[in-house]
XYZ file of C-alpha atoms in Angstrom:
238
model
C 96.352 -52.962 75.385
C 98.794 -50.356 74.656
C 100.325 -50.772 78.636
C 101.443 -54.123 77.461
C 103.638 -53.880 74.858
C 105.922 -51.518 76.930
C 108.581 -52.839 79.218
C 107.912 -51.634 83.109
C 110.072 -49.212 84.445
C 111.409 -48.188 80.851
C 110.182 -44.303 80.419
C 106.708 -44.370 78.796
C 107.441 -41.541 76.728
C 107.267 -42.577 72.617
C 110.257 -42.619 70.519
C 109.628 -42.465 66.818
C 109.884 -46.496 66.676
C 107.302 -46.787 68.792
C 104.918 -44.351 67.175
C 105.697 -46.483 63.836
C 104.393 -49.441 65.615
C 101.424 -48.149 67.083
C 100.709 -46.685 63.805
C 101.233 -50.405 61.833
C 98.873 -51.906 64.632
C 96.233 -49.257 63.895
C 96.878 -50.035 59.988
C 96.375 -53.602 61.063
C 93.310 -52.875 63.284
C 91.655 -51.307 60.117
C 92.782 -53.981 58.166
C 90.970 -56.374 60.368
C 87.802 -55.144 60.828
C 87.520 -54.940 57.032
C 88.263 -58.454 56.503
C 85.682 -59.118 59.235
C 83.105 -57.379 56.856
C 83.910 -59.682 53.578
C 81.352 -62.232 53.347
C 82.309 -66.269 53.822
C 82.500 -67.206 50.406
C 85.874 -65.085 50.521
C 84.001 -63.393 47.710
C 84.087 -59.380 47.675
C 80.748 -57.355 47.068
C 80.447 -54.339 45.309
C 77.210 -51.924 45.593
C 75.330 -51.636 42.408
C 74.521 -48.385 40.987
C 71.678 -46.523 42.286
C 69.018 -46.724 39.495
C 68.049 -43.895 36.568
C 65.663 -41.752 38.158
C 62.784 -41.872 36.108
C 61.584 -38.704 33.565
C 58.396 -37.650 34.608
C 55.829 -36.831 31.551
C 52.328 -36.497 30.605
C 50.135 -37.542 27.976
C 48.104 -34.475 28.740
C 51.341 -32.023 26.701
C 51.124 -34.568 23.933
C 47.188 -34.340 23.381
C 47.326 -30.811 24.000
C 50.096 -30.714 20.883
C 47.567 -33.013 18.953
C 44.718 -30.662 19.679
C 46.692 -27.405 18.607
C 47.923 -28.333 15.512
C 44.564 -30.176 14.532
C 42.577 -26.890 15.352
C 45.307 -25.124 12.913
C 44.368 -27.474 10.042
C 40.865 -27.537 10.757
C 41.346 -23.302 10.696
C 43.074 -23.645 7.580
C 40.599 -25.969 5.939
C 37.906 -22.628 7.362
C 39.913 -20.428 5.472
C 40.525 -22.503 2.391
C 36.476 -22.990 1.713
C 35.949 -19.481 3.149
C 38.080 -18.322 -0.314
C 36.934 -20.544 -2.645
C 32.754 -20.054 -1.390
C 34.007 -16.222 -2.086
C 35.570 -16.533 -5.613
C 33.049 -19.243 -6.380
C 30.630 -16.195 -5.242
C 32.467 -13.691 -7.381
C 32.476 -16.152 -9.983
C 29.031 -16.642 -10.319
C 28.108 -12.899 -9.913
C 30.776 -11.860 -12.536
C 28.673 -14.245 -14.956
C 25.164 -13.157 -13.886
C 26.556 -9.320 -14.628
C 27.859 -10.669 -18.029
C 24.248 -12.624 -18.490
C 22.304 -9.540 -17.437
C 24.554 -7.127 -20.195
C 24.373 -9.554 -23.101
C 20.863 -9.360 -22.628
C 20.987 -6.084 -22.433
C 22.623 -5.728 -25.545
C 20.514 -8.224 -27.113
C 17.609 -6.228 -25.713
C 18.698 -3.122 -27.175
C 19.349 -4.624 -30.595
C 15.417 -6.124 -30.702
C 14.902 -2.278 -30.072
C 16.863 -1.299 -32.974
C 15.761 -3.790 -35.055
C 11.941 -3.132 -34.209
C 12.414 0.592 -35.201
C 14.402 0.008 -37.932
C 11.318 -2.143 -39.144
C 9.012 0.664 -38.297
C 10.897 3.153 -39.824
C 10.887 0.874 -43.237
C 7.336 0.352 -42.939
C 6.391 4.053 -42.774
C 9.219 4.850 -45.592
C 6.739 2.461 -47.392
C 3.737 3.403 -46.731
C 4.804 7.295 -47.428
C 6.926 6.069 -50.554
C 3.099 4.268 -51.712
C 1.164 7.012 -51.731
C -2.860 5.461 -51.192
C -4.796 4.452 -53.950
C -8.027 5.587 -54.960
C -10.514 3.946 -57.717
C -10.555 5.208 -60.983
C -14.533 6.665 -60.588
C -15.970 9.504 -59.511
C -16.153 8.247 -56.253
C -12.431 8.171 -56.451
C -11.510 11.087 -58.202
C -14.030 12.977 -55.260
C -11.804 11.180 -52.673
C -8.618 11.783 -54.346
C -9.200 15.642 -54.491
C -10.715 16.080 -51.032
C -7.569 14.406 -49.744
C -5.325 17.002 -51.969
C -7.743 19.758 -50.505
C -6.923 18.739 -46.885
C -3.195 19.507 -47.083
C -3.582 22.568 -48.591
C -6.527 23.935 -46.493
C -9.148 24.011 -49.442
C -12.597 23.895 -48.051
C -15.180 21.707 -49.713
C -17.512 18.475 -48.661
C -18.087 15.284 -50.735
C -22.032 16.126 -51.065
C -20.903 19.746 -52.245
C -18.267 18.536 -54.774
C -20.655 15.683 -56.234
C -23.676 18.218 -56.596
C -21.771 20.311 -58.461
C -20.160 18.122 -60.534
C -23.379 16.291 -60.991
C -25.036 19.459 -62.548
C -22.099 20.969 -64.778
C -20.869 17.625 -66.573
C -22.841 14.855 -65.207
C -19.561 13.178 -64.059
C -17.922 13.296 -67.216
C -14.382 14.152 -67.305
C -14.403 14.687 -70.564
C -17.085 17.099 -71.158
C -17.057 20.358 -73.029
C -19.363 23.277 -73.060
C -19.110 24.550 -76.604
C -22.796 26.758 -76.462
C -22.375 29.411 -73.612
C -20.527 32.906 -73.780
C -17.313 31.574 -72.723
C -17.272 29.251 -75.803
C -18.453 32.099 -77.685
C -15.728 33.734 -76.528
C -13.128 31.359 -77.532
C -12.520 29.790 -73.944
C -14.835 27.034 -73.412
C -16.043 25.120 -70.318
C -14.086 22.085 -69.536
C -13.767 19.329 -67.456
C -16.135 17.373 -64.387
C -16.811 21.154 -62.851
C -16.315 23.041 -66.036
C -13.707 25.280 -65.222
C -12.133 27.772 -68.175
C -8.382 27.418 -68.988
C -7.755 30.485 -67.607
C -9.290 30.124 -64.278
C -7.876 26.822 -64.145
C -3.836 27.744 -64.688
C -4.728 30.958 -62.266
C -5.614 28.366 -59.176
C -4.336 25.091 -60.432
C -2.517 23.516 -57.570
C 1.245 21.848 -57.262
C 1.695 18.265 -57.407
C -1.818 17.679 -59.407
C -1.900 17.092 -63.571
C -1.632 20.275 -65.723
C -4.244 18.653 -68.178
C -7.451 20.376 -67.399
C -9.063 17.137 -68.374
C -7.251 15.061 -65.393
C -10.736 14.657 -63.366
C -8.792 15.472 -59.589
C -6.833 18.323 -61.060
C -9.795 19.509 -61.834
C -11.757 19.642 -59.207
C -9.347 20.461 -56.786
C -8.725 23.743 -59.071
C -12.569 24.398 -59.094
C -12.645 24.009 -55.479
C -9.833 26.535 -54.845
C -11.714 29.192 -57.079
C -14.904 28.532 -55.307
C -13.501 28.728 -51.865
C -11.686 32.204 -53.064
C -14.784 33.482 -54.586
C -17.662 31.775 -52.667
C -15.855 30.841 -49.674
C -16.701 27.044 -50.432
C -17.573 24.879 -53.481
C -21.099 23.858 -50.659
C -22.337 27.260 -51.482
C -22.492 26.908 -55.157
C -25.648 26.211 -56.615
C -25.516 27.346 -59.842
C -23.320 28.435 -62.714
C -20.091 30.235 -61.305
């Protein structure tokens, strides 16, 4: 196409005019086939944009997420009734130990109280000394019981026997016949004991009157047991 456009026998070499030319036919070639590419309509196209690749994701992450943190809450919900069961625990201990010393105390107090109340009934019972009747029975009793503490031997049948024969159980009796009366120092009393031999083993915390019916015997009883070795082995005058 190119043989053409050049006049025959001219030199075929290209002078810058002709390499414009060729080069504005190229530019026109170009141009051509482009406008052989626009649609009918005259109308020019353009491409649209390749479309937003899609993010890939997974519901699995999410549940996973949901799973963790509900496992958390359902560890700290553990924990939180873990402490409370424990203090509720200590709690209830605490006031069992507080229970178990107040009754304690309580206990201890009864004890108190209960001895106290012991003690006051034996300060009673030694501050009322026992009482005897006022017989011969009595007085017998009475002595024997004084005898005890101070180790004076002497039975209830030998005492009575005694008395019995030497005053009848009398208190008051006097023997104002025999040689002790003649000698100015009478017999007196339930066992008819002289004054002398009655101050010699009268015995502390009885009566000084030689008349008192227990003083009295229990001084006759002490003689008897120092000379006789018992008032049971008297029989007769002594």
């Amino acid at each position: 196409m190119l043989k053409n456009i050049l006049p025959r026998g001219r030199s075929r070499s290209l002078t810058r005019t002709h390499k414009v030319a060729i080069a504005g036919v190229g530019t026109l070639g170009a141009a051509a086939v482009a406008l052989t590419a626009v649609p009918a309509s005259g109308q020019t196209t353009t491409s649209e944009a390749a479309p937003t690749a899609k993010v890939a994701y997974s519901t699995k992450q999410i549940q996973d997420v949901q799973a963790g943190v509900t496992g958390q809450l359902a560890g700290a919900s553990q924990k939180v009734a873990a402490i409370e069961a424990k203090q509720e625990s200590a709690a209830k201990t605490t006031a069992e130990k507080q229970a178990a010393a107040e009754k304690a105390v309580a206990k201890r107090e009864a004890a108190k109280d209960t001895t106290s109340r012991a003690a006051q009934r034996t300060e009673v019972k030694k501050a009322a000394p026992k009482s005897y009747p006022n017989t011969l029975d009595g007085w017998i009793r009475e002595a024997r019981a004084i005898m005890k503490k101070h180790d004076i031997p002497g039975s209830y049948e030998g005492i009575h026997r005694n008395i019995m024969r030497e005053s009848s159980g009398n208190p008051k009796a006097i023997n104002d016949w025999d040689i002790n009366a003649i000698n100015g120092i009478p017999s007196k009393g339930l066992l008819q004991v002289i004054p002398p031999t009655f101050k010699a083993y009268h015995v502390a915390g009885t009566s000084k009157n030689i008349y008192d019916p227990v003083a009295n015997i229990v001084a006759a009883c002490n003689y008897a047991a120092d000379k006789y070795g018992t008032m049971d082995n008297v029989d007769s005058a002594y």
